Amino acid sequence: MTARKNLKTIFTLLPYLWEFKVRVVLALSLLVLAKLANVSVPLVLKEIVDSLNQPQAMLTLPAFLLFGYGLLRLGSTLFGELRDAVFAKVTQRAIRRVANQVFTHLHALSLRFHLERQTGGVSRDIERGTRGISFLLNFMLFNILPTMLEIGLVMAILVNQYDIAFAAVILITLLAYIILTLVVTEWRMIFRRTMNTMDSKANTQAIDSLLNYETVKYFGNEAWESKRYDEHLQTWEKAAIRNQTSLAALNSGQSVIIAVGITLLMFLAADHVIHGTMTIGDLVLVNTYLLQLYMPLHFLGFVYREIKHSLADMERMFSLLDENREIRDKPDARKLDALNPAIRFDHVNFSYDTNRQILFDVSFEIRSGQTIAVVGQSGSGKSTLARLLFRFYDIQSGSIRIDDQDIRDVTQQSLRAAMGIVPQDTVLFNDSIYYNIAYGRPNASPDEIYAAAKSAQIHDFIKSLPDQYETIVGERGLKLSGGEKQRVAIARTILKNPAILIFDEATSALDSNSEKQIQTELKRIAENRTTLIIAHRLSTVADADQILVMEKGRIIERGRHTQLLAANRTYAHMWALQQRRQTISANPDNDWQTPSLPSVDKS
């Protein structure tokens, strides 16, 4: 199973390599030339030694051989450097393509995946995986293959020129070395996988803790967070120690095998010299080949281990590509026509999980240019309507239509381009205010961005800052207050200029005075647009064309504000309760006079 996964991982990379087929072929050709030059060096050295190992009267300077020896030494190095230079673009482009493909795929996955994911672990998996690609391509192509090629050439030369015993000793040494390396490395992989898992968990916990820095401080849980982090590091430490000690044992075993092989070969060579069947040059040649093979063989164990580690790292990254894209465009999906967008929910049933249904037979219509408000207690399913409109999830039954087009039949890009939302929980990018507003339409001009900020009543505040529009908002916008973040979100949506507007508790973070100003502006930008308002404060939706009251995933009332008050049901009771709370808030000293509310102990 593991071997099949490794092969799948390797084959996944082939299309990225073949994009530069000329470079790949040229790099492999340079690889062969480098090894041919390297193998030829001992042959020339043998001739030089034999030429110089003559009686004084016959001694001549082998200038041609010395010159050739220098060229071959230079060639073995130069061809290797040229190979690396030629292949560099192939490696870096493959890393770029794969990383971007994973990143793009992550954005294509459903909201369900992103609600369940751990950002720190995912980012670390991508980081290690892309690093593994670089190692795999460079070392597998330029260390494993050249080493095997060099061993084959050396064995062919020894068999051709000398006793077959030389090749037999090298072959047995090589097999023993490879078997030991394979067996021990497979056993050691469990430690590496444990290290990777604990590394990802520790990174996830650390990022999560730092993102929630204020919460940690509020509850004084710094020591608790450090303890949790250290628990992951402790498991990682144990695996790392076992990994290192097992590596020392493997290296020792490899050294023993190489030492035995070298000793046997030297005994054979010395015996042949004594009996006159080999010259001193032959002894130097065999010894040089042994030295040339020793380092690649010793390095082969390291390379194989690291390739296995790289495959394990890449396996985790490529597993992200195997994540199912729950929401997909149909092959024949067309662009949404949103010139006069009317929205229709028709008998919609939806559940996040099979055992927990959220919406039950929800039906309503928002005519083009009309404003519909949805109110209800927390957990009644109000915000789910917005998520379904954006098609973050697909419904189980019923249909959602815009201009009589089922949103499952149109492209997601065109669907979301037609809608703008001001969410209840505004999260900003850790960049400038200018960037965050411009995110609504990245190609907008500065004047358009400033106009959007003025419409959202935040332009004067931004101009009062030392860095004005270049002010960095911090992680998730934490340097701004809740109201300031919400104004930026409103400006961003105004800039997008969508045909359909969704306000999900859009003024929940604003004070009463600011809320009135923003409400006036929201009404202005909602004119002639199809608008869905999800609200908790009923005073903000009293002017809506229709109000839907939701409870436990069902619409239990619908009508205009005055009609719902006259019906004297759930909406009327919610309105009375909120009015009472506003009265108490405005006159806190009189709260004891309200018999329907619990008294406050002022002692």
XYZ file of C-alpha atoms in Angstrom:
603
model
C 0.000 0.000 0.000
C 2.815 2.417 0.939
C 4.747 1.574 -2.245
C 1.613 2.240 -4.311
C 1.150 5.603 -2.623
C 4.793 6.486 -3.254
C 4.493 5.589 -6.933
C 1.284 7.622 -7.176
C 3.069 10.610 -5.620
C 5.990 10.297 -8.046
C 3.711 9.910 -11.095
C 1.783 12.997 -9.981
C 4.949 15.026 -10.586
C 5.659 13.707 -14.113
C 3.352 16.158 -15.969
C 5.114 19.072 -14.260
C 8.513 17.717 -15.370
C 7.450 17.047 -18.928
C 6.406 20.665 -19.341
C 10.144 21.300 -19.949
C 10.959 18.079 -21.783
C 13.951 19.606 -23.640
C 15.515 20.737 -20.365
C 14.888 17.331 -18.766
C 16.525 15.470 -21.677
C 19.456 17.906 -21.717
C 19.924 17.570 -17.939
C 19.916 13.759 -18.178
C 22.437 13.916 -21.040
C 24.735 16.114 -18.959
C 24.280 13.667 -16.074
C 25.521 10.769 -18.261
C 28.459 12.830 -19.536
C 29.462 13.753 -15.974
C 29.449 10.113 -14.887
C 31.360 8.935 -17.986
C 34.014 11.547 -17.247
C 34.099 10.523 -13.578
C 34.509 6.815 -14.408
C 37.233 7.605 -16.971
C 39.410 9.408 -14.420
C 40.758 6.205 -12.720
C 41.485 4.652 -16.150
C 43.649 7.623 -17.130
C 45.234 7.678 -13.662
C 46.204 3.994 -14.076
C 47.966 4.782 -17.365
C 49.810 7.702 -15.773
C 51.011 5.555 -12.849
C 52.114 2.726 -15.151
C 53.917 5.204 -17.418
C 55.809 6.658 -14.470
C 56.478 3.228 -12.927
C 59.263 2.443 -15.448
C 63.044 2.165 -15.135
C 64.750 5.568 -15.115
C 66.101 5.082 -18.654
C 62.649 4.487 -20.098
C 60.833 7.158 -18.003
C 58.970 9.798 -20.018
C 56.522 12.513 -18.963
C 52.983 11.441 -20.021
C 51.929 15.038 -20.812
C 48.960 14.009 -22.952
C 47.627 11.739 -20.194
C 48.114 14.414 -17.545
C 46.301 16.947 -19.718
C 43.478 14.456 -20.326
C 43.281 13.674 -16.600
C 42.782 17.370 -15.837
C 40.106 17.735 -18.525
C 38.197 14.708 -17.240
C 38.321 16.029 -13.670
C 37.020 19.384 -14.884
C 34.387 17.734 -17.078
C 32.960 15.591 -14.263
C 32.408 18.733 -12.179
C 31.446 21.104 -14.993
C 28.835 18.788 -16.521
C 27.306 18.360 -13.052
C 27.041 22.113 -12.510
C 25.577 22.649 -15.994
C 23.058 19.895 -15.275
C 21.928 21.640 -12.061
C 21.648 24.990 -13.858
C 19.581 23.491 -16.706
C 17.253 21.612 -14.337
C 16.756 24.478 -11.847
C 13.830 25.947 -13.809
C 12.125 22.538 -13.991
C 12.332 22.056 -10.214
C 11.245 25.542 -9.222
C 8.375 25.614 -11.744
C 7.114 22.243 -10.471
C 7.179 23.543 -6.880
C 5.335 26.690 -7.929
C 2.719 24.797 -9.951
C 1.990 22.202 -7.265
C 1.845 24.755 -4.429
C -0.502 26.965 -6.432
C -2.650 23.975 -7.406
C -3.033 22.971 -3.749
C -3.769 26.576 -2.739
C -6.369 26.942 -5.506
C -7.930 23.604 -4.589
C -8.218 24.639 -0.942
C -10.213 27.695 -2.024
C -12.417 25.457 -4.177
C -13.327 23.209 -1.254
C -16.607 23.717 0.555
C -17.140 25.807 3.661
C -17.660 22.533 5.542
C -13.980 21.588 5.001
C -12.735 25.002 6.105
C -14.861 25.003 9.241
C -13.302 21.665 10.219
C -9.711 22.287 9.078
C -6.765 23.323 11.260
C -5.018 26.193 9.483
C -1.620 25.757 11.137
C -1.419 22.070 10.250
C -2.503 22.649 6.643
C 0.034 25.428 6.102
C 2.822 23.282 7.568
C 1.820 20.337 5.335
C 2.069 22.549 2.245
C 5.413 23.975 3.385
C 6.947 20.544 3.999
C 5.403 19.089 0.845
C 6.839 21.745 -1.486
C 10.227 21.362 0.187
C 9.939 17.604 -0.392
C 9.346 18.133 -4.129
C 12.644 19.979 -4.451
C 14.519 17.266 -2.586
C 12.855 14.418 -4.486
C 13.507 15.843 -7.947
C 17.098 16.841 -7.301
C 18.275 13.807 -5.356
C 16.300 11.096 -7.106
C 17.324 12.221 -10.592
C 20.801 13.464 -9.789
C 21.965 11.138 -7.015
C 20.101 7.816 -7.153
C 20.269 7.437 -10.966
C 23.891 8.665 -11.342
C 25.038 6.420 -8.490
C 23.406 3.366 -10.072
C 24.876 4.325 -13.451
C 28.356 4.752 -11.968
C 28.167 1.433 -10.117
C 27.104 -0.312 -13.334
C 29.956 1.253 -15.335
C 32.559 0.376 -12.671
C 31.362 -3.225 -12.467
C 31.457 -3.534 -16.285
C 35.043 -2.223 -16.371
C 36.190 -4.529 -13.554
C 34.556 -7.596 -15.148
C 36.046 -6.721 -18.530
C 39.617 -6.048 -17.343
C 40.027 -8.039 -14.146
C 38.973 -11.089 -12.204
C 35.169 -11.451 -11.869
C 35.750 -11.685 -8.107
C 36.141 -7.894 -8.019
C 32.655 -7.385 -9.496
C 31.230 -10.112 -7.220
C 32.572 -8.416 -4.083
C 31.147 -5.050 -5.203
C 27.771 -6.622 -6.054
C 27.491 -8.456 -2.718
C 28.535 -5.308 -0.827
C 25.981 -3.250 -2.741
C 23.140 -5.749 -2.124
C 23.938 -6.010 1.583
C 24.054 -2.221 1.835
C 20.722 -1.724 0.012
C 18.916 -4.457 1.993
C 20.082 -3.002 5.317
C 19.108 0.512 4.218
C 15.639 -0.539 2.985
C 14.759 -2.615 6.050
C 15.968 -0.134 8.669
C 14.613 2.928 6.840
C 11.131 1.382 6.573
C 11.239 0.700 10.311
C 12.375 4.261 11.013
C 9.574 5.867 8.956
C 7.121 5.468 11.841
C 9.247 7.899 13.862
C 9.273 10.419 10.997
C 5.509 10.220 10.542
C 5.007 10.716 14.281
C 7.314 13.734 14.150
C 5.325 15.191 11.214
C 1.991 14.621 12.957
C 3.154 16.189 16.214
C 4.832 19.049 14.347
C 1.553 19.854 12.558
C -0.472 19.569 15.776
C 1.950 21.780 17.712
C 1.947 24.347 14.913
C -1.852 24.297 14.719
C -2.224 24.761 18.461
C 0.373 27.544 18.529
C -1.270 29.496 15.689
C -4.734 28.991 17.177
C -3.489 30.219 20.565
C -1.746 33.264 19.099
C -4.772 34.174 16.968
C -6.830 34.127 20.166
C -4.213 36.074 22.127
C -6.769 38.332 23.811
C -8.924 35.418 24.952
C -5.868 33.728 26.461
C -5.076 36.948 28.341
C -8.677 37.488 29.463
C -8.692 34.133 31.254
C -5.030 34.149 32.320
C -4.394 30.844 30.570
C -0.843 31.459 29.317
C 0.514 28.565 31.408
C -2.292 26.282 30.185
C -1.528 27.098 26.550
C 2.202 26.512 27.124
C 1.411 23.165 28.750
C -0.750 22.063 25.807
C 1.945 23.163 23.340
C 4.652 21.359 25.314
C 2.633 18.114 25.354
C 2.815 18.004 21.546
C 6.497 18.927 21.626
C 7.176 16.201 24.188
C 5.770 13.515 21.882
C 7.705 15.058 18.998
C 10.891 15.023 21.117
C 10.558 11.302 21.907
C 10.037 10.464 18.234
C 12.947 12.738 17.234
C 15.293 11.007 19.715
C 14.316 7.563 18.426
C 14.714 8.837 14.892
C 18.243 10.082 15.617
C 19.425 7.010 17.545
C 18.080 4.650 14.890
C 19.862 6.782 12.277
C 23.156 6.331 14.166
C 22.579 2.555 14.227
C 21.857 2.512 10.483
C 24.945 4.572 9.655
C 27.094 2.243 11.767
C 25.755 -0.826 9.966
C 26.348 0.786 6.567
C 29.919 1.691 7.533
C 30.623 -1.908 8.593
C 29.405 -3.247 5.231
C 31.443 -0.703 3.253
C 34.576 -1.358 5.350
C 34.314 -5.122 4.838
C 33.830 -4.670 1.101
C 36.804 -2.315 0.786
C 39.054 -4.641 2.783
C 38.179 -7.670 0.632
C 38.774 -5.744 -2.593
C 42.149 -4.469 -1.400
C 43.210 -8.002 -0.424
C 42.242 -9.240 -3.890
C 44.060 -6.399 -5.641
C 47.222 -6.793 -3.517
C 47.276 -10.562 -4.177
C 47.053 -10.001 -7.954
C 49.904 -7.447 -7.825
C 52.111 -9.899 -5.901
C 51.449 -12.617 -8.482
C 52.158 -10.208 -11.341
C 48.681 -10.312 -12.901
C 48.035 -6.672 -12.010
C 50.263 -3.613 -12.115
C 50.646 -0.863 -9.540
C 48.425 1.217 -11.865
C 45.734 -1.475 -11.653
C 45.929 -1.372 -7.862
C 45.558 2.427 -7.950
C 42.622 2.072 -10.373
C 40.767 -0.401 -8.132
C 41.507 1.705 -5.062
C 40.290 4.864 -6.825
C 37.080 3.153 -7.902
C 36.551 2.036 -4.326
C 36.946 5.591 -3.099
C 34.621 6.902 -5.829
C 31.947 4.337 -4.961
C 32.322 4.712 -1.208
C 30.902 8.243 -1.037
C 27.948 7.640 -3.402
C 27.149 4.415 -1.583
C 27.354 6.092 1.793
C 25.337 9.043 0.481
C 22.823 6.665 -1.121
C 21.546 5.644 2.309
C 21.007 9.276 3.300
C 19.334 10.073 -0.033
C 17.016 7.083 0.179
C 15.997 8.003 3.719
C 15.365 11.601 2.749
C 13.423 10.576 -0.345
C 11.190 8.417 1.862
C 10.762 11.371 4.214
C 10.011 13.667 1.269
C 7.421 11.220 -0.068
C 5.793 11.120 3.375
C 5.720 14.934 3.450
C 4.384 15.149 -0.109
C 1.794 12.474 0.629
C 0.186 14.718 3.248
C 0.199 17.680 0.864
C -1.221 15.713 -2.066
C -3.900 14.275 0.231
C -5.303 17.820 0.297
C -5.809 17.532 -3.474
C -7.806 14.350 -2.845
C -10.246 16.248 -0.644
C -13.622 16.128 -2.339
C -14.862 19.381 -3.847
C -18.333 19.165 -2.405
C -19.651 22.118 -4.427
C -18.876 21.888 -8.160
C -20.085 23.685 -11.249
C -22.010 21.503 -13.659
C -20.204 20.816 -16.961
C -22.815 22.902 -18.797
C -23.117 25.625 -16.119
C -23.819 29.055 -17.575
C -23.277 32.541 -16.205
C -25.974 33.989 -13.973
C -28.145 36.638 -15.580
C -28.695 39.096 -12.724
C -30.010 42.167 -14.505
C -33.294 42.125 -12.561
C -32.578 39.649 -9.798
C -35.598 38.168 -8.085
C -34.796 35.516 -5.451
C -37.040 32.566 -4.748
C -36.630 29.899 -2.056
C -38.987 27.060 -2.947
C -39.622 24.373 -0.281
C -35.980 24.357 0.826
C -34.815 21.713 3.283
C -31.225 21.764 4.504
C -28.994 20.171 7.122
C -25.273 20.485 7.826
C -25.290 16.938 9.181
C -27.728 14.161 8.432
C -28.820 13.992 12.074
C -29.400 17.739 12.476
C -31.757 19.487 10.075
C -31.504 23.300 10.021
C -34.200 24.458 7.571
C -37.640 22.937 7.142
C -39.718 23.615 4.008
C -38.613 27.270 3.699
C -40.350 29.189 0.921
C -40.317 32.924 0.193
C -39.686 35.334 -2.656
C -37.793 38.621 -2.909
C -38.885 40.529 -5.990
C -36.422 42.567 -7.969
C -35.589 45.767 -6.079
C -37.468 44.623 -2.989
C -36.115 44.433 0.581
C -36.935 41.412 2.706
C -35.898 41.094 6.348
C -35.460 37.864 8.288
C -35.646 37.965 12.078
C -35.650 35.382 14.831
C -33.788 34.081 17.822
C -30.178 32.871 17.562
C -30.001 29.437 15.950
C -33.250 29.849 14.041
C -31.469 29.460 10.668
C -31.295 33.106 9.550
C -27.599 33.220 8.582
C -27.895 29.835 6.877
C -30.056 31.512 4.224
C -27.126 33.740 3.225
C -24.719 30.797 3.064
C -27.112 28.896 0.842
C -27.575 31.910 -1.440
C -23.809 32.078 -1.926
C -23.914 28.305 -2.507
C -21.410 27.475 0.195
C -23.568 24.382 0.633
C -26.081 22.579 -1.555
C -29.576 22.017 -0.238
C -31.038 18.541 0.282
C -34.360 19.287 -1.424
C -36.264 22.166 -2.967
C -34.652 24.895 -5.034
C -33.146 28.378 -4.791
C -33.638 30.497 -7.901
C -32.413 33.886 -9.047
C -34.327 35.273 -12.032
C -35.824 31.783 -12.397
C -32.321 30.264 -12.706
C -31.498 27.481 -10.257
C -28.252 28.523 -8.602
C -26.971 24.943 -9.031
C -27.136 25.444 -12.818
C -24.982 28.581 -12.954
C -21.267 29.113 -12.315
C -20.272 29.847 -8.739
C -18.084 32.742 -9.891
C -20.959 34.546 -11.646
C -23.331 33.792 -8.751
C -21.054 35.320 -6.129
C -20.096 38.224 -8.382
C -23.761 39.268 -8.376
C -23.993 39.393 -4.574
C -22.433 41.497 -1.848
C -22.595 40.808 1.870
C -21.857 42.741 5.040
C -21.398 39.939 7.586
C -21.987 40.093 11.299
C -18.426 39.001 12.097
C -16.166 41.039 9.833
C -12.703 39.539 9.363
C -10.120 41.694 7.580
C -6.814 40.817 5.948
C -3.658 41.782 7.813
C -2.962 44.560 5.318
C -3.814 48.220 4.828
C -7.284 49.711 5.110
C -6.970 50.653 1.429
C -6.331 47.024 0.477
C -9.259 45.759 2.556
C -11.729 48.190 0.981
C -10.304 47.585 -2.515
C -10.838 43.847 -2.013
C -14.445 44.409 -3.038
C -13.213 45.318 -6.542
C -9.392 45.060 -6.801
C -9.221 47.021 -10.071
C -11.134 50.010 -8.666
C -9.555 53.452 -8.860
C -8.460 55.321 -5.700
C -11.303 57.833 -6.166
C -13.850 54.994 -6.216
C -12.351 53.528 -3.043
C -12.466 56.912 -1.290
C -16.090 57.381 -2.402
C -17.022 53.976 -0.970
C -15.342 54.883 2.320
C -17.301 58.159 2.452
C -20.550 56.304 1.833
C -19.714 53.965 4.721
C -19.033 56.982 6.997
C -15.417 55.929 7.627
C -13.431 58.253 5.337
C -12.971 60.983 7.974
C -11.806 58.434 10.561
C -9.252 56.991 8.123
C -7.914 60.458 7.261
C -7.392 61.150 10.972
C -4.990 58.197 11.289
C -1.218 58.855 10.986
C -0.882 56.506 7.998
C -4.418 57.172 6.726
C -5.411 54.576 4.091
C -2.069 52.762 4.451
C -2.794 51.920 8.099
C -2.264 48.197 8.729
C -5.339 46.704 10.406
C -3.535 43.759 12.091
C -4.386 40.069 12.250
C -8.104 39.663 11.414
C -8.437 43.452 11.760
C -7.853 43.439 15.520
C -6.314 46.938 15.482
C -9.743 48.350 14.587
C -12.809 48.418 16.784
C -15.838 46.299 15.921
C -17.676 49.298 14.490
C -14.679 50.398 12.409
C -14.266 46.913 10.986
C -17.944 46.815 10.094
C -17.714 50.162 8.311
C -14.767 48.833 6.272
C -16.900 45.810 5.364
C -19.743 48.094 4.298
C -17.348 50.187 2.184
C -16.019 47.015 0.574
C -19.520 45.898 -0.361
C -20.468 49.364 -1.658
C -17.372 49.271 -3.877
C -18.347 45.862 -5.276
C -21.662 47.406 -6.405
C -23.581 44.099 -6.552
C -27.090 43.530 -7.874
C -28.062 41.632 -4.715
C -27.274 42.864 -1.204
C -27.200 40.803 1.990
C -26.862 42.474 5.379
C -26.212 39.899 8.098
C -26.509 41.889 11.336
C -24.655 44.639 9.420
C -24.892 47.249 12.188
C -24.638 44.983 15.222
C -21.244 46.406 16.265
C -22.289 50.070 15.987
C -23.577 52.415 18.665
C -27.046 53.927 18.294
C -25.862 57.195 16.723
C -23.556 55.484 14.225
C -26.233 52.898 13.498
C -28.708 55.586 12.449
C -26.145 57.149 10.086
C -25.205 53.794 8.571
C -28.849 52.697 8.309
C -29.600 55.777 6.235
C -26.666 54.969 3.949
C -27.633 51.297 3.707
C -31.146 52.265 2.657
C -29.669 54.520 -0.018
C -27.421 51.833 -1.523
C -30.214 49.242 -1.250
C -32.520 51.305 -3.473
C -33.340 49.478 -6.714
C -31.394 46.459 -5.476
C -32.735 43.126 -4.317
C -31.899 43.087 -0.612
C -31.979 40.462 2.116
C -31.544 41.780 5.669
C -30.817 39.360 8.494
C -31.340 41.198 11.736
C -31.693 40.828 15.454
C -32.648 44.423 16.219
C -36.162 44.789 14.874
C -35.978 48.579 14.732
C -33.527 48.276 11.814
C -36.004 46.379 9.605
C -39.285 48.099 10.356
C -39.325 49.667 6.854
C -38.738 46.382 4.978
C -41.184 45.399 2.234
C -41.739 42.128 4.065
C -40.486 40.614 7.306
C -40.038 36.876 7.802
C -40.002 35.521 11.344
C -38.051 32.286 11.760
C -38.087 29.810 14.603
C -36.224 26.486 14.684
C -35.621 26.534 10.929
C -39.210 27.339 9.920
C -40.932 30.552 8.815
C -43.693 31.031 11.369
C -44.831 34.562 10.406
C -44.518 36.889 7.450
C -45.829 40.352 6.647
C -45.064 44.063 7.008
C -44.108 45.562 10.355
C -47.573 46.939 11.122
C -49.278 43.697 10.071
C -47.080 41.601 12.333
C -47.648 43.917 15.287
C -51.369 43.730 14.713
C -51.209 39.915 14.648
C -49.837 40.055 18.207
C -47.805 36.861 17.908
C -44.069 36.100 18.086
C -42.918 39.234 16.243
C -45.077 41.505 18.394
C -43.691 39.927 21.559
C -40.095 40.314 20.298
C -40.798 43.949 19.456
C -42.283 44.668 22.895
C -39.355 43.001 24.650
C -36.765 44.985 22.643
C -38.634 48.237 23.219
C -38.688 47.514 26.924
C -34.948 46.842 26.942
C -34.283 50.098 25.101
C -36.330 51.956 27.687
C -34.362 50.378 30.517
C -31.092 51.144 28.743
C -32.110 54.777 28.334
C -33.309 55.013 31.996
C -31.200 52.596 34.047
C -32.337 54.100 37.362
C -35.933 53.063 36.648
C -35.284 49.411 35.871
C -36.855 48.375 39.196
C -40.175 49.732 37.950
C -40.411 47.050 35.252
C -42.226 44.135 36.900
C -41.724 41.693 34.026
C -37.929 41.850 34.323
C -35.841 40.521 37.243
C -34.814 43.151 39.771
C -31.187 44.185 40.054
C -29.423 43.860 43.395
C -27.734 47.249 43.931
C -26.303 46.493 47.327
